[in-house]
C-alpha positions as CSV (number, residue, x, y, z in Angstrom):
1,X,0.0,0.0,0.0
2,X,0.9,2.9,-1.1
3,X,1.9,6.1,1.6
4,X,0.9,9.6,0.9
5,X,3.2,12.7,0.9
6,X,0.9,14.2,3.7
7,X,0.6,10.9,5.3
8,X,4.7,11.1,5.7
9,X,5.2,14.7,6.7
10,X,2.6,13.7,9.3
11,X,4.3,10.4,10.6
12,X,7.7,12.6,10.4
13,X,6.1,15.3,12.5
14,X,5.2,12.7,15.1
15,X,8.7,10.9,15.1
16,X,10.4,14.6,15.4
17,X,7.9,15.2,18.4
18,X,8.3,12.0,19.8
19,X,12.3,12.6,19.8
20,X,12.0,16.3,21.0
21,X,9.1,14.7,24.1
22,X,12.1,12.3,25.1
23,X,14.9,14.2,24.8
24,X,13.4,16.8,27.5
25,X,12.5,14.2,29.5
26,X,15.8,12.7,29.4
27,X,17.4,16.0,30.3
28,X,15.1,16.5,33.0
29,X,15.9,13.3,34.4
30,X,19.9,14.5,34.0
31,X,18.8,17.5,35.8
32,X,17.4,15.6,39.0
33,X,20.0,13.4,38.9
34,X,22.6,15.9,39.0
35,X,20.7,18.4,41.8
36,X,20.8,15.3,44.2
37,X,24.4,14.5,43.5
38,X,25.2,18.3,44.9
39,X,22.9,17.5,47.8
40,X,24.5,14.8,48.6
41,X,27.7,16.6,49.0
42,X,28.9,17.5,52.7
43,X,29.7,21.3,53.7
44,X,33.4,21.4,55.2
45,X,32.8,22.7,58.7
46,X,33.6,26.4,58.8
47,X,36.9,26.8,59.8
48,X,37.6,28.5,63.1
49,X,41.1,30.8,63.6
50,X,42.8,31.2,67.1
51,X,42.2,34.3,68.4
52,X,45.5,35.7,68.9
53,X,46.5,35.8,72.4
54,X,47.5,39.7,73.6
55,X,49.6,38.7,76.3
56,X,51.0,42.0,78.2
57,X,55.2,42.0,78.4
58,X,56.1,41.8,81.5
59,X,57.0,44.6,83.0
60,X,61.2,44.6,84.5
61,X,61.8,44.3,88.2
62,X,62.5,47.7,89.7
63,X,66.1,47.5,91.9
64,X,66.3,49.1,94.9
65,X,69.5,50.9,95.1
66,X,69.4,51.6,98.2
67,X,69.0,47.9,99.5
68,X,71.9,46.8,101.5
69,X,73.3,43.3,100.1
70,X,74.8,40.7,101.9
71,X,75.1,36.9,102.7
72,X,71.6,35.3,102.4
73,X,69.9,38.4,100.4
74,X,68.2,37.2,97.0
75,X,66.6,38.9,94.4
76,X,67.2,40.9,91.2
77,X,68.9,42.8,93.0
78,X,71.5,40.6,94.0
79,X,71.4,39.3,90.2
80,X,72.7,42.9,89.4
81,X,75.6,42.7,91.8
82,X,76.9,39.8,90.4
83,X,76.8,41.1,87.0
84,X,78.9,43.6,88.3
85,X,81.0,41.9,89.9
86,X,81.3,39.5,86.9
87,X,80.3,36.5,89.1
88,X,77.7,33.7,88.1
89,X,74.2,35.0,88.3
90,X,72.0,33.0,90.3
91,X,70.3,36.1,92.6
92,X,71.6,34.4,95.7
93,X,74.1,36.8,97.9
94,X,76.1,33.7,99.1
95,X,80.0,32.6,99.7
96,X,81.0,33.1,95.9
97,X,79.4,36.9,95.8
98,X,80.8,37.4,99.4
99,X,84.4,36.7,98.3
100,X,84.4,38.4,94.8
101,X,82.5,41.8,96.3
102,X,85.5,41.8,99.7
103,X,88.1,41.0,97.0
104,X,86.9,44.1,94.6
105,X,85.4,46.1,97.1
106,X,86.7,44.9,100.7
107,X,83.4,45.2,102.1
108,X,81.0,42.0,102.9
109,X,78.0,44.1,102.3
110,X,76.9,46.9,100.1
111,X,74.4,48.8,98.4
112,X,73.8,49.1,94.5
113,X,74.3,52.6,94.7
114,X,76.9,52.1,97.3
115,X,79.0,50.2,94.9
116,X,79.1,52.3,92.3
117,X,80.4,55.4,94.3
118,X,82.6,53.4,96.2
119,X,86.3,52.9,94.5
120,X,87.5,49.7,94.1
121,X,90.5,48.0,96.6
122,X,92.9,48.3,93.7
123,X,92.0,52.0,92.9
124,X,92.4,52.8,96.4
125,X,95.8,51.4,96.9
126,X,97.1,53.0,93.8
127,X,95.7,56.5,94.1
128,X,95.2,57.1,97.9
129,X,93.7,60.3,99.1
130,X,94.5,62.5,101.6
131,X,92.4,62.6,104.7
132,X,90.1,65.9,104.4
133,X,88.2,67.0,107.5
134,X,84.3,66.7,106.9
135,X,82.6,70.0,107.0
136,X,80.2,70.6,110.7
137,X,77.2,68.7,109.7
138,X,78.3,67.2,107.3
139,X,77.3,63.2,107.2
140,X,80.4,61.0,107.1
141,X,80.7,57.1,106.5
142,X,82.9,54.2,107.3
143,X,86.3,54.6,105.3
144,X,87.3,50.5,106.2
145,X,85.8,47.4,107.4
146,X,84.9,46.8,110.9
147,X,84.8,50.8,112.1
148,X,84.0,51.2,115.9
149,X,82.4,54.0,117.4
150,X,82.9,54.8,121.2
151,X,80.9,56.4,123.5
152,X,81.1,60.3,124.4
153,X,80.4,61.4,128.0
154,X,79.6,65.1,128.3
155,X,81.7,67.0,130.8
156,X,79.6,69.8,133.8
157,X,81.3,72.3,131.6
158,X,80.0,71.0,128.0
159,X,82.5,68.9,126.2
160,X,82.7,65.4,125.4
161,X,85.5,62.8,126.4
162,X,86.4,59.3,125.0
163,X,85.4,57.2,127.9
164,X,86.7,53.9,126.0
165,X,83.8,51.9,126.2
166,X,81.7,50.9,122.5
167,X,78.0,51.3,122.3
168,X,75.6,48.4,123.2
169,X,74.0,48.7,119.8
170,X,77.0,45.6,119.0
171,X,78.9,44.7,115.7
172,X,80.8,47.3,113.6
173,X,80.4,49.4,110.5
174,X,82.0,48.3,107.3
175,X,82.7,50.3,104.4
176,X,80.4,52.9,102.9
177,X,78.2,52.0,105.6
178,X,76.5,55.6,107.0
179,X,77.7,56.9,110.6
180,X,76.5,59.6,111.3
181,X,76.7,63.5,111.4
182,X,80.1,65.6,112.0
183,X,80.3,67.5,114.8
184,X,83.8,68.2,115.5
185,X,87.3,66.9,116.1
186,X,89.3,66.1,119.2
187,X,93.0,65.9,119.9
188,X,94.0,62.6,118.9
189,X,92.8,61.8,115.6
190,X,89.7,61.3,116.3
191,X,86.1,62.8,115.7
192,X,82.7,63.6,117.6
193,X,79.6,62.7,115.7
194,X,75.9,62.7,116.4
195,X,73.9,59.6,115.5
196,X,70.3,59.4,115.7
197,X,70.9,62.4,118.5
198,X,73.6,60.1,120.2
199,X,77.0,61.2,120.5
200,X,80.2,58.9,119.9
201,X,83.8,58.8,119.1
202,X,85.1,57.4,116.0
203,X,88.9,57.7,114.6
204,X,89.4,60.2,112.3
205,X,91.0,57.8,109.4
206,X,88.5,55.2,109.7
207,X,86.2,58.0,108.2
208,X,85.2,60.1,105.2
209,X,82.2,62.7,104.5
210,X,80.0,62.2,101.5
C-alpha cells in the first residue's frame, strides 16, 4: 500500500515530536540526577582561627638601690651585683658573691648605689687620698671594714671625752656604711659625731664625708 506525501510529513512530524518529548524528559531526568548529587555533598565545617593571644610583656623588676646586700639576700637585686661583679648570676648573695664583692670592694655588704660610688680596693691602693676633714654637719661614713664608734660622755662644763667603752648597739660598720653626722674633732685623731641624737667617738681615718 501505497503512503501519501501528507501521510509522511505527518508520521515525520510525530517521530520529530516523539524525539524532541524524550529528549526533554531525558534532560530533565539529567537534571534531578545531577541536583541530588550536589545534595549529597557534605559542607566542610567552617573553619575556626585562634584568636591571637594579647599577652601584656612583663614589665622589668625595679632595683632598689638603696637595698643593703649581703650573705643570704636574693633577688634581682643581688642578680645585678653579680653582673657587676662578673660572678655567676643565680640572685643568691652567698660565699661566691661574698668573696668576689670583699676582693673588689673589701666590704661583705653593700648597696647598688653604694658600689658604684665606692672605688675599688685596687684603685684605692694606687691613688690614695688624703684625709680631708668633713665640713660641721656634714654626714660621714665608714672609710674600712669593721669601724667602731665609742661612747662620748659630756663634761659639767659641755665637752665630750672618749670614755673607751663601744656602744651596746654591738657589731661594727664596714665600708660605705652611714655613721652619722660631724660634729667636730678632738686631739688625737679622732672625731665627735651625732647619730640618731647620740654622740660617739670614732677615729678620724676610719672615716670620710659624702
Amino acid at each position: 500500500m501505497k503512503v501519501k506525501n501528507e501521510d509522511k510529513i505527518l508520521i515525520g512530524a510525530g517521530v520529530v515530536g516523539i524525539g524532541i518529548v524524550g529528549y526533554l524528559y531525558w534532560k530533565k531526568k539529567r537534571n534531578e540526577k545531577e541536583q541530588e548529587f550536589l545534595t549529597d555533598i557534605p559542607e566542610p565545617p567552617p573553619v575556626v582561627l585562634d584568636k591571637p593571644t594579647n599577652s601584656l610583656p612583663k614589665t622589668g623588676a625595679v632595683l632598689n638601690k638603696n637595698k643593703v646586700l649581703g650573705k643570704g639576700i636574693k633577688g634581682v637585686e643581688v642578680r645585678e651585683l653579680q653582673r657587676l661583679l662578673d660572678v655567676t648570676i643565680d640572685g643568691n648573695f652567698g660565699a661566691n658573691t661574698q668573696k668576689a664583692l670583699q676582693s673588689k670592694k673589701g666590704v661583705s655588704k653593700i648597696s647598688l648605689n653604694a658600689y658604684l660610688k665606692t672605688p675599688s680596693r685596687t684603685t684605692s691602693k694606687e691613688t690614695p687620698t688624703a684625709l680631708v676633714t668633713p665640713r660641721k654637719g656634714q654626714k660621714v661614713m665608714a672609710n674600712a671594714n669593721g669601724v667602731s664608734l665609742f661612747n662620748a660622755k659630756k663634761t659639767a662644763s659641755g665637752t665630750y671625752f672618749n670614755d673607751g667603752t663601744k656602744p651596746f648597739m654591738g657589731g661594727s660598720f664596714d665600708y660605705g656604711e652611714h655613721l652619722g653626722v660631724f660634729v667636730g674633732s678632738k686631739m688625737g685623731g679622732q672625731y665627735l659625731i651625732n647619730r640618731n641624737d647620740v654622740y660617739y667617738f670614732v677615729n678620724a681615718n676610719a672615716v670620710k664625708g659624702y
